[in-house]
Amino acid sequence: MDTEGTENTEGTEEFRLPRSRRANERLHALIPGGAHTYAKGDDQYPENLAPVISHGRGAHVWDVDGNRYIEYGSGLRSVSLGHAHPRVVEAVRRELDRGSNFVRPSVVEVEAAELFLATVPTAEMVKFAKNGSDATTAAVRLARAATGRPRVALCADHPFFSVDDWFIGTTPMSAGIPAATNELTVAFPYGDLSATEELLTRYQGEVACLILEPATHTEPPPGYLAGLRELADRHGCVLIFDEMITGFRWSEAGAQGLYGVVPDLSTFGKALGNGFAVSALAGRRELMERGGLRHSGDRVFLLSTTHGAETHSLAAAMAVFTTYAQEGVTARLHALGERLAAGVRNAAAAMGVGDHLLVRGRASNLVFATLDENRQPSQPYRTLFLRRLLAGGVLAPSFVVSSALDDADIDRTVDVVGEACAVYRKALDAGDPTPWLAGRPVKPVFRRLS
């Protein structure tokens, strides 16, 4: 990677990204947080080493300084086929000349719904939106309407469900959200059926829904999801699977298709449009129709978004469905992830940091953990590791793969990881990573103060 830099006294390179740094200043001057997604903020990257992207193609992106990176976690997991995928781009291009939004539904809407429901056969109806938060909040509202109950029970071990008050009130960034709203959200631990049953018993007749990601960095314990299904049925609440990440990455039919447990409602996004804005709420007809016109009960304001059914985004989604099915994308994601995980673990072990740099998760959705001398999670060591990856041309807030990666990309990534681990070992031996940070550590997204 072409970067300007000098050697510092600790033997690490002090890289500079002058154009990206100036662009970041412009971003902060105009946009609160300097980005439209907190997880993309420059506080998530080493100081003065947050590249601003010019463009991307396949598994690579280029920053405004002209540097090329192998990219992981593309678009916060939304670009699973790689940037500017030809089938998706062509499907979008065909619709652009035909108009994108009308005063009545487009025929593309029914075509997209039919293909979605054929891909996710456990659902009976679907409604599209633009982002995951709208879909999950609609699911919660629908559950409350159907049950007449006020409380939402969410999985405490899962990091994000919505930008709306019912969830954000549970985070350290709860400023501006009334305490009365926060009190209506309760939490249960993943994998613990007895604790969940105790929660439902404590709030007997008050919990409208259980909402969780069906799986994350660990597989669900045997019988866990089926047990949740039974608990929800017995206590009369709605079971909601947040499939924003698991949708397509676990299987084309989501985690529900892989594990064989059918929720009442589920939400999809991220990979759905390969970077184009589209999400979905899907579920049982009896529930979903409460947000429609063909039922006799009180109407539910389910989802009504001006841009929710833009034709080009739905065309992108249909191209994604077709590409996954015809090209075996989910299997490819798993194969690439397995190759990457094995390479990273071997590189870390070879440098003596195998107990400090950990790769976790399903092969199609890998993350890494950086541990300190006491094997505790460490933001400073994460900063050190990210700096070395960036210096080697790897942009990797996670190790989540896209199908556009090839074996050469994986091999290059493993080489860069090995170089990073050599520095990691030096920092562990010194008992202090500070000399290798060149600035403040990266920060967690959810925190009370800046």
Short mmCIF file of C-alpha atoms in Angstrom, two decimals:
data_model
loop_
_atom_site.label_atom_id
_atom_site.label_comp_id
_atom_site.label_asym_id
_atom_site.label_seq_id
_atom_site.Cartn_x
_atom_site.Cartn_y
_atom_site.Cartn_z
CA MET A 1 0.00 0.00 0.00
CA ASP A 2 1.32 3.44 -0.85
CA THR A 3 1.36 5.57 2.28
CA GLU A 4 3.47 8.42 3.52
CA GLY A 5 5.31 7.57 6.72
CA THR A 6 8.38 7.77 8.88
CA GLU A 7 9.94 5.35 11.31
CA ASN A 8 9.48 6.23 14.98
CA THR A 9 11.72 5.36 17.91
CA GLU A 10 9.67 2.32 18.93
CA GLY A 11 10.14 0.66 15.56
CA THR A 12 6.57 1.13 14.36
CA GLU A 13 5.60 3.19 11.34
CA GLU A 14 3.75 6.46 11.81
CA PHE A 15 1.48 6.47 8.79
CA ARG A 16 -0.34 9.56 7.66
CA LEU A 17 -3.44 9.91 5.51
CA PRO A 18 -3.43 13.65 4.80
CA ARG A 19 -6.40 13.79 2.44
CA SER A 20 -8.47 11.49 4.62
CA ARG A 21 -7.62 13.57 7.65
CA ARG A 22 -8.76 16.76 5.94
CA ALA A 23 -11.91 15.02 4.71
CA ASN A 24 -12.64 13.86 8.26
CA GLU A 25 -12.37 17.45 9.47
CA ARG A 26 -14.87 18.51 6.82
CA LEU A 27 -17.18 15.66 7.82
CA HIS A 28 -17.14 16.66 11.49
CA ALA A 29 -17.78 20.29 10.60
CA LEU A 30 -20.97 19.40 8.76
CA ILE A 31 -22.22 16.06 10.14
CA PRO A 32 -22.63 15.25 13.85
CA GLY A 33 -20.17 12.48 14.61
CA GLY A 34 -18.50 12.83 11.23
CA ALA A 35 -20.48 9.91 9.77
CA HIS A 36 -24.06 8.81 9.28
CA THR A 37 -23.52 5.59 11.23
CA TYR A 38 -21.80 5.61 14.62
CA ALA A 39 -20.00 2.35 13.81
CA LYS A 40 -18.32 4.14 10.87
CA GLY A 41 -17.04 7.00 13.03
CA ASP A 42 -13.35 7.86 13.10
CA ASP A 43 -13.37 7.14 16.85
CA GLN A 44 -13.62 3.47 15.84
CA TYR A 45 -10.20 3.71 14.17
CA PRO A 46 -6.72 4.66 15.35
CA GLU A 47 -6.17 8.40 15.65
CA ASN A 48 -5.49 10.08 12.29
CA LEU A 49 -5.76 6.72 10.58
CA ALA A 50 -9.42 6.60 9.57
CA PRO A 51 -9.51 6.37 5.77
CA VAL A 52 -12.27 8.19 3.91
CA ILE A 53 -13.37 6.03 1.01
CA SER A 54 -13.34 7.13 -2.61
CA HIS A 55 -14.77 3.99 -4.22
CA GLY A 56 -14.93 0.23 -4.05
CA ARG A 57 -15.02 -2.72 -6.39
CA GLY A 58 -15.36 -6.34 -5.37
CA ALA A 59 -13.50 -6.95 -2.12
CA HIS A 60 -11.33 -3.83 -2.43
CA VAL A 61 -11.83 -0.17 -1.55
CA TRP A 62 -9.72 2.90 -2.26
CA ASP A 63 -9.38 5.90 0.03
CA VAL A 64 -9.08 9.55 -1.02
CA ASP A 65 -5.32 9.28 -0.50
CA GLY A 66 -5.13 6.67 -3.25
CA ASN A 67 -4.50 3.67 -1.02
CA ARG A 68 -6.14 0.35 -1.80
CA TYR A 69 -7.37 -1.96 0.96
CA ILE A 70 -8.73 -5.48 1.19
CA GLU A 71 -12.01 -4.79 2.98
CA TYR A 72 -13.87 -6.85 5.57
CA GLY A 73 -17.26 -6.19 7.14
CA SER A 74 -18.18 -4.30 3.96
CA GLY A 75 -20.90 -1.72 4.58
CA LEU A 76 -21.37 -3.03 8.14
CA ARG A 77 -22.04 -6.51 6.68
CA SER A 78 -24.45 -5.22 4.04
CA VAL A 79 -22.27 -5.81 0.96
CA SER A 80 -21.92 -9.58 1.04
CA LEU A 81 -21.43 -10.00 -2.73
CA GLY A 82 -18.73 -7.33 -3.03
CA HIS A 83 -18.99 -3.74 -4.16
CA ALA A 84 -20.61 -2.93 -7.52
CA HIS A 85 -21.57 -6.56 -8.13
CA PRO A 86 -22.41 -6.75 -11.84
CA ARG A 87 -25.74 -8.61 -11.49
CA VAL A 88 -26.95 -6.20 -8.84
CA VAL A 89 -25.75 -3.10 -10.69
CA GLU A 90 -27.40 -4.25 -13.92
CA ALA A 91 -30.71 -4.98 -12.16
CA VAL A 92 -30.64 -1.51 -10.61
CA ARG A 93 -29.68 0.16 -13.88
CA ARG A 94 -32.63 -1.42 -15.69
CA GLU A 95 -35.05 0.14 -13.20
CA LEU A 96 -33.48 3.60 -13.04
CA ASP A 97 -34.71 4.53 -16.50
CA ARG A 98 -38.23 3.33 -15.62
CA GLY A 99 -38.78 5.57 -12.59
CA SER A 100 -38.15 4.79 -8.94
CA ASN A 101 -41.25 5.86 -6.99
CA PHE A 102 -44.90 6.29 -7.95
CA VAL A 103 -48.22 7.30 -6.40
CA ARG A 104 -49.31 3.64 -6.47
CA PRO A 105 -47.42 0.38 -5.93
CA SER A 106 -45.13 -0.80 -8.70
CA VAL A 107 -45.36 -4.31 -10.10
CA VAL A 108 -41.78 -4.69 -8.82
CA GLU A 109 -43.18 -4.70 -5.28
CA VAL A 110 -45.22 -7.86 -5.77
CA GLU A 111 -42.41 -9.53 -7.71
CA ALA A 112 -39.95 -8.79 -4.92
CA ALA A 113 -42.41 -10.01 -2.27
CA GLU A 114 -43.04 -13.25 -4.16
CA LEU A 115 -39.31 -13.93 -4.52
CA PHE A 116 -38.60 -13.05 -0.88
CA LEU A 117 -41.32 -15.40 0.38
CA ALA A 118 -40.10 -18.16 -1.92
CA THR A 119 -36.60 -17.66 -0.47
CA VAL A 120 -37.83 -17.48 3.15
CA PRO A 121 -40.76 -19.96 3.04
CA THR A 122 -41.27 -19.87 6.82
CA ALA A 123 -42.83 -16.39 6.38
CA GLU A 124 -46.30 -15.82 4.91
CA MET A 125 -46.28 -12.07 4.30
CA VAL A 126 -43.58 -9.42 3.95
CA LYS A 127 -43.34 -5.65 4.01
CA PHE A 128 -40.28 -3.78 2.81
CA ALA A 129 -38.65 -0.72 4.33
CA LYS A 130 -35.34 1.11 4.10
CA ASN A 131 -33.52 0.26 7.32
CA GLY A 132 -33.45 -2.36 9.99
CA SER A 133 -34.61 -0.09 12.80
CA ASP A 134 -37.93 0.62 11.09
CA ALA A 135 -38.51 -3.11 10.61
CA THR A 136 -37.69 -4.12 14.18
CA THR A 137 -39.74 -1.27 15.66
CA ALA A 138 -42.68 -2.23 13.45
CA ALA A 139 -42.37 -5.80 14.72
CA VAL A 140 -42.40 -4.58 18.33
CA ARG A 141 -45.42 -2.33 17.69
CA LEU A 142 -47.26 -5.18 16.02
CA ALA A 143 -46.51 -7.51 18.94
CA ARG A 144 -47.80 -4.94 21.42
CA ALA A 145 -50.96 -4.43 19.37
CA ALA A 146 -51.61 -8.15 18.98
CA THR A 147 -51.09 -8.97 22.67
CA GLY A 148 -52.30 -5.76 24.29
CA ARG A 149 -49.17 -5.85 26.44
CA PRO A 150 -46.68 -3.01 27.05
CA ARG A 151 -43.31 -4.61 27.75
CA VAL A 152 -40.60 -5.65 25.29
CA ALA A 153 -38.12 -8.35 26.33
CA LEU A 154 -34.88 -8.18 24.37
CA CYS A 155 -31.75 -10.28 24.49
CA ALA A 156 -29.19 -8.46 26.64
CA ASP A 157 -26.26 -10.18 24.93
CA HIS A 158 -26.96 -8.79 21.47
CA PRO A 159 -25.50 -5.38 20.67
CA PHE A 160 -28.10 -3.58 18.57
CA PHE A 161 -31.77 -3.75 17.63
CA SER A 162 -32.99 -0.27 16.69
CA VAL A 163 -32.32 3.47 16.79
CA ASP A 164 -35.72 3.89 18.44
CA ASP A 165 -36.35 4.68 22.10
CA TRP A 166 -37.44 1.19 23.19
CA PHE A 167 -33.90 -0.04 22.53
CA ILE A 168 -31.58 2.99 22.77
CA GLY A 169 -32.94 3.65 26.26
CA THR A 170 -31.15 0.45 27.37
CA THR A 171 -27.72 1.70 26.21
CA PRO A 172 -25.27 4.16 27.76
CA MET A 173 -26.42 6.68 25.11
CA SER A 174 -29.90 7.02 26.61
CA ALA A 175 -29.90 10.83 26.87
CA GLY A 176 -33.20 12.28 25.70
CA ILE A 177 -35.25 9.16 26.35
CA PRO A 178 -37.83 9.29 29.18
CA ALA A 179 -37.37 6.92 32.09
CA ALA A 180 -40.96 5.75 31.62
CA THR A 181 -40.04 4.46 28.18
CA ASN A 182 -36.94 2.68 29.49
CA GLU A 183 -38.97 0.89 32.13
CA LEU A 184 -41.00 -0.88 29.47
CA THR A 185 -37.96 -2.72 28.07
CA VAL A 186 -36.64 -5.69 30.02
CA ALA A 187 -33.81 -8.08 29.16
CA PHE A 188 -33.03 -11.78 29.16
CA PRO A 189 -29.70 -13.60 28.67
CA TYR A 190 -28.99 -15.60 25.51
CA GLY A 191 -29.03 -19.36 25.90
CA ASP A 192 -30.67 -19.41 29.33
CA LEU A 193 -34.24 -20.66 29.12
CA SER A 194 -34.79 -20.76 32.88
CA ALA A 195 -33.81 -17.09 33.26
CA THR A 196 -36.15 -16.17 30.41
CA GLU A 197 -38.99 -18.13 31.96
CA GLU A 198 -38.35 -16.40 35.29
CA LEU A 199 -38.57 -13.02 33.52
CA LEU A 200 -41.85 -13.95 31.83
CA THR A 201 -43.24 -15.17 35.14
CA ARG A 202 -42.15 -12.01 36.97
CA TYR A 203 -43.93 -9.90 34.37
CA GLN A 204 -46.76 -12.35 33.85
CA GLY A 205 -49.19 -11.06 31.21
CA GLU A 206 -47.09 -7.92 30.53
CA VAL A 207 -44.48 -9.03 27.97
CA ALA A 208 -45.55 -8.50 24.37
CA CYS A 209 -42.56 -10.12 22.69
CA LEU A 210 -39.19 -11.78 22.95
CA ILE A 211 -36.77 -10.27 20.41
CA LEU A 212 -33.29 -11.63 19.73
CA GLU A 213 -30.79 -12.56 17.08
CA PRO A 214 -31.26 -16.31 16.66
CA ALA A 215 -27.47 -16.77 16.63
CA THR A 216 -24.36 -14.60 16.83
CA HIS A 217 -20.76 -15.50 17.63
CA THR A 218 -21.75 -18.82 19.16
CA GLU A 219 -24.18 -21.45 17.98
CA PRO A 220 -27.46 -21.64 19.91
CA PRO A 221 -27.33 -24.33 22.60
CA PRO A 222 -29.15 -27.52 21.60
CA GLY A 223 -32.89 -27.05 21.97
CA TYR A 224 -32.58 -23.37 22.90
CA LEU A 225 -34.50 -21.80 20.02
CA ALA A 226 -37.18 -24.49 20.18
CA GLY A 227 -37.39 -23.84 23.91
CA LEU A 228 -37.92 -20.13 23.30
CA ARG A 229 -40.66 -21.00 20.84
CA GLU A 230 -42.39 -23.09 23.51
CA LEU A 231 -41.97 -20.37 26.16
CA ALA A 232 -43.44 -17.71 23.87
CA ASP A 233 -46.42 -19.92 23.08
CA ARG A 234 -47.01 -20.81 26.71
CA HIS A 235 -46.80 -17.22 27.93
CA GLY A 236 -48.75 -15.77 25.02
CA CYS A 237 -46.05 -13.47 23.65
CA VAL A 238 -44.69 -12.97 20.15
CA LEU A 239 -41.33 -14.48 19.17
CA ILE A 240 -39.28 -12.14 16.94
CA PHE A 241 -36.02 -13.13 15.24
CA ASP A 242 -33.78 -10.24 14.25
CA GLU A 243 -32.19 -11.73 11.11
CA MET A 244 -30.42 -8.56 9.99
CA ILE A 245 -27.10 -10.41 10.11
CA THR A 246 -28.08 -14.07 10.03
CA GLY A 247 -30.33 -13.55 7.02
CA PHE A 248 -28.50 -15.01 3.99
CA ARG A 249 -25.19 -15.42 5.88
CA TRP A 250 -26.53 -18.44 7.80
CA SER A 251 -28.64 -19.67 4.92
CA GLU A 252 -30.72 -18.14 2.14
CA ALA A 253 -33.75 -18.69 4.38
CA GLY A 254 -32.00 -17.17 7.39
CA ALA A 255 -31.21 -18.81 10.71
CA GLN A 256 -34.84 -19.91 10.96
CA GLY A 257 -34.35 -21.93 7.79
CA LEU A 258 -31.11 -23.43 9.09
CA TYR A 259 -32.25 -24.32 12.61
CA GLY A 260 -35.86 -25.17 11.76
CA VAL A 261 -37.51 -22.95 14.39
CA VAL A 262 -40.15 -20.61 13.01
CA PRO A 263 -40.64 -17.23 14.71
CA ASP A 264 -43.89 -15.30 14.60
CA LEU A 265 -42.09 -12.33 13.04
CA SER A 266 -38.61 -11.79 11.63
CA THR A 267 -36.68 -8.85 10.28
CA PHE A 268 -34.11 -8.83 7.48
CA GLY A 269 -31.70 -6.22 6.17
CA LYS A 270 -27.96 -5.78 5.64
CA ALA A 271 -27.22 -8.38 2.92
CA LEU A 272 -30.71 -8.01 1.46
CA GLY A 273 -29.72 -5.33 -1.07
CA ASN A 274 -25.92 -5.70 -1.29
CA GLY A 275 -25.53 -2.11 -0.14
CA PHE A 276 -28.77 -0.71 -1.52
CA ALA A 277 -31.23 0.46 1.12
CA VAL A 278 -33.82 -2.25 1.70
CA SER A 279 -35.04 -4.14 4.76
CA ALA A 280 -37.98 -6.40 5.43
CA LEU A 281 -40.46 -7.37 8.12
CA ALA A 282 -41.89 -10.83 7.55
CA GLY A 283 -44.04 -13.24 9.46
CA ARG A 284 -47.32 -15.02 10.04
CA ARG A 285 -50.27 -13.78 8.01
CA GLU A 286 -52.51 -13.53 11.08
CA LEU A 287 -50.14 -11.00 12.63
CA MET A 288 -48.96 -9.18 9.54
CA GLU A 289 -52.49 -8.58 8.25
CA ARG A 290 -53.19 -6.46 11.33
CA GLY A 291 -51.14 -3.82 9.54
CA GLY A 292 -53.24 -4.22 6.39
CA LEU A 293 -56.81 -3.68 5.24
CA ARG A 294 -58.30 -7.18 5.37
CA HIS A 295 -59.06 -7.71 9.05
CA SER A 296 -61.77 -6.59 11.45
CA GLY A 297 -59.69 -5.42 14.42
CA ASP A 298 -58.02 -2.14 15.25
CA ARG A 299 -55.60 -1.07 12.53
CA VAL A 300 -51.88 -1.09 13.30
CA PHE A 301 -49.62 1.51 11.75
CA LEU A 302 -47.15 -1.13 10.69
CA LEU A 303 -44.81 0.37 8.09
CA SER A 304 -45.54 3.30 5.80
CA THR A 305 -42.42 4.78 4.26
CA THR A 306 -42.29 7.04 1.23
CA HIS A 307 -39.16 5.39 -0.11
CA GLY A 308 -39.70 1.90 1.29
CA ALA A 309 -40.43 0.35 -2.09
CA GLU A 310 -38.15 2.23 -4.45
CA THR A 311 -37.99 0.04 -7.51
CA HIS A 312 -34.22 0.01 -7.91
CA SER A 313 -33.64 -1.15 -4.30
CA LEU A 314 -36.18 -3.95 -4.69
CA ALA A 315 -34.55 -4.90 -7.99
CA ALA A 316 -31.23 -5.06 -6.14
CA ALA A 317 -32.79 -7.37 -3.55
CA MET A 318 -34.17 -9.67 -6.24
CA ALA A 319 -30.75 -9.83 -7.86
CA VAL A 320 -29.26 -10.74 -4.48
CA PHE A 321 -31.83 -13.54 -3.95
CA THR A 322 -31.08 -14.95 -7.39
CA THR A 323 -27.31 -14.67 -7.05
CA TYR A 324 -27.28 -16.43 -3.67
CA ALA A 325 -29.39 -19.28 -5.00
CA GLN A 326 -27.63 -19.74 -8.34
CA GLU A 327 -24.04 -19.20 -7.22
CA GLY A 328 -24.08 -20.89 -3.82
CA VAL A 329 -22.98 -17.70 -2.10
CA THR A 330 -23.66 -18.81 1.48
CA ALA A 331 -21.42 -21.86 1.02
CA ARG A 332 -18.72 -19.67 -0.48
CA LEU A 333 -18.89 -17.25 2.45
CA HIS A 334 -18.40 -20.16 4.83
CA ALA A 335 -15.47 -21.56 2.84
CA LEU A 336 -13.72 -18.19 2.68
CA GLY A 337 -14.32 -17.59 6.36
CA GLU A 338 -12.95 -20.98 7.33
CA ARG A 339 -9.79 -20.34 5.30
CA LEU A 340 -9.36 -16.92 6.87
CA ALA A 341 -10.02 -18.09 10.44
CA ALA A 342 -7.52 -20.93 10.14
CA GLY A 343 -4.89 -18.62 8.67
CA VAL A 344 -5.33 -15.94 11.34
CA ARG A 345 -5.24 -18.47 14.17
CA ASN A 346 -2.09 -20.05 12.77
CA ALA A 347 -0.41 -16.67 12.31
CA ALA A 348 -1.31 -15.60 15.85
CA ALA A 349 -0.07 -18.89 17.31
CA ALA A 350 3.19 -18.67 15.35
CA MET A 351 3.88 -15.25 16.89
CA GLY A 352 2.93 -16.37 20.38
CA VAL A 353 -0.27 -14.37 20.66
CA GLY A 354 -2.78 -17.12 19.99
CA ASP A 355 -4.29 -16.62 23.44
CA HIS A 356 -4.61 -12.86 22.92
CA LEU A 357 -5.91 -12.47 19.36
CA LEU A 358 -9.03 -14.59 19.08
CA VAL A 359 -11.22 -15.23 16.04
CA ARG A 360 -14.84 -15.96 16.89
CA GLY A 361 -18.14 -16.59 15.22
CA ARG A 362 -19.64 -18.50 12.36
CA ALA A 363 -17.30 -18.70 9.39
CA SER A 364 -19.54 -16.38 7.36
CA ASN A 365 -19.58 -13.79 10.16
CA LEU A 366 -16.18 -13.69 11.87
CA VAL A 367 -15.14 -11.14 14.44
CA PHE A 368 -11.92 -10.85 16.42
CA ALA A 369 -11.15 -10.10 20.05
CA THR A 370 -7.96 -8.40 21.26
CA LEU A 371 -6.91 -9.34 24.80
CA ASP A 372 -4.27 -7.76 27.03
CA GLU A 373 -1.56 -9.32 29.22
CA ASN A 374 -4.28 -10.54 31.60
CA ARG A 375 -6.36 -11.89 28.72
CA GLN A 376 -9.00 -9.21 29.20
CA PRO A 377 -10.63 -7.35 26.28
CA SER A 378 -8.51 -4.33 25.42
CA GLN A 379 -9.24 -1.28 23.27
CA PRO A 380 -5.53 -0.27 23.24
CA TYR A 381 -4.54 -3.66 21.84
CA ARG A 382 -7.38 -3.42 19.33
CA THR A 383 -5.95 -0.07 18.29
CA LEU A 384 -2.48 -1.53 17.84
CA PHE A 385 -3.85 -4.39 15.77
CA LEU A 386 -6.00 -2.12 13.56
CA ARG A 387 -3.04 0.20 12.93
CA ARG A 388 -0.91 -2.65 11.67
CA LEU A 389 -3.70 -4.02 9.48
CA LEU A 390 -4.30 -0.60 7.91
CA ALA A 391 -0.58 -0.14 7.32
CA GLY A 392 -0.60 -3.46 5.46
CA GLY A 393 -3.57 -2.54 3.30
CA VAL A 394 -6.29 -4.41 5.23
CA LEU A 395 -9.39 -2.51 6.38
CA ALA A 396 -10.93 -4.83 8.93
CA PRO A 397 -13.08 -3.67 11.84
CA SER A 398 -14.12 -7.33 11.78
CA PHE A 399 -13.21 -10.37 9.68
CA VAL A 400 -16.66 -10.65 8.09
CA VAL A 401 -16.05 -11.87 4.53
CA SER A 402 -17.72 -11.04 1.24
CA SER A 403 -17.97 -13.51 -1.63
CA ALA A 404 -15.81 -11.19 -3.77
CA LEU A 405 -12.68 -12.14 -1.82
CA ASP A 406 -10.37 -14.67 -3.40
CA ASP A 407 -7.63 -16.92 -2.05
CA ALA A 408 -4.96 -14.31 -2.81
CA ASP A 409 -6.85 -11.75 -0.72
CA ILE A 410 -7.10 -14.19 2.17
CA ASP A 411 -3.42 -15.13 1.92
CA ARG A 412 -2.37 -11.47 1.85
CA THR A 413 -4.58 -10.76 4.86
CA VAL A 414 -3.00 -13.62 6.81
CA ASP A 415 0.47 -12.28 5.99
CA VAL A 416 -0.49 -8.83 7.28
CA VAL A 417 -2.02 -10.38 10.40
CA GLY A 418 1.26 -12.19 11.01
CA GLU A 419 3.15 -8.88 10.79
CA ALA A 420 0.65 -7.30 13.17
CA CYS A 421 0.99 -10.17 15.60
CA ALA A 422 4.76 -9.69 15.73
CA VAL A 423 4.17 -6.15 16.99
CA TYR A 424 1.43 -7.42 19.31
CA ARG A 425 3.98 -9.80 20.87
CA LYS A 426 6.41 -6.93 21.45
CA ALA A 427 3.72 -4.92 23.19
CA LEU A 428 2.77 -7.88 25.39
CA ASP A 429 6.40 -8.40 26.34
CA ALA A 430 6.71 -4.72 27.19
CA GLY A 431 3.50 -4.90 29.21
CA ASP A 432 2.20 -1.73 27.55
CA PRO A 433 0.91 -1.17 24.00
CA THR A 434 1.02 2.64 24.32
CA PRO A 435 4.25 3.19 22.35
CA TRP A 436 2.63 1.52 19.35
CA LEU A 437 -0.67 3.45 19.38
CA ALA A 438 0.43 6.91 18.13
CA GLY A 439 -2.65 8.47 19.74
CA ARG A 440 -5.77 7.67 21.73
CA PRO A 441 -7.25 4.17 21.71
CA VAL A 442 -10.32 3.36 19.67
CA LYS A 443 -13.57 3.68 21.60
CA PRO A 444 -16.74 1.62 22.01
CA VAL A 445 -19.73 2.90 20.06
CA PHE A 446 -22.09 2.93 23.02
CA ARG A 447 -20.65 5.20 25.70
CA ARG A 448 -22.12 8.04 27.73
CA LEU A 449 -19.47 10.72 27.07
CA SER A 450 -17.44 11.57 23.99
#
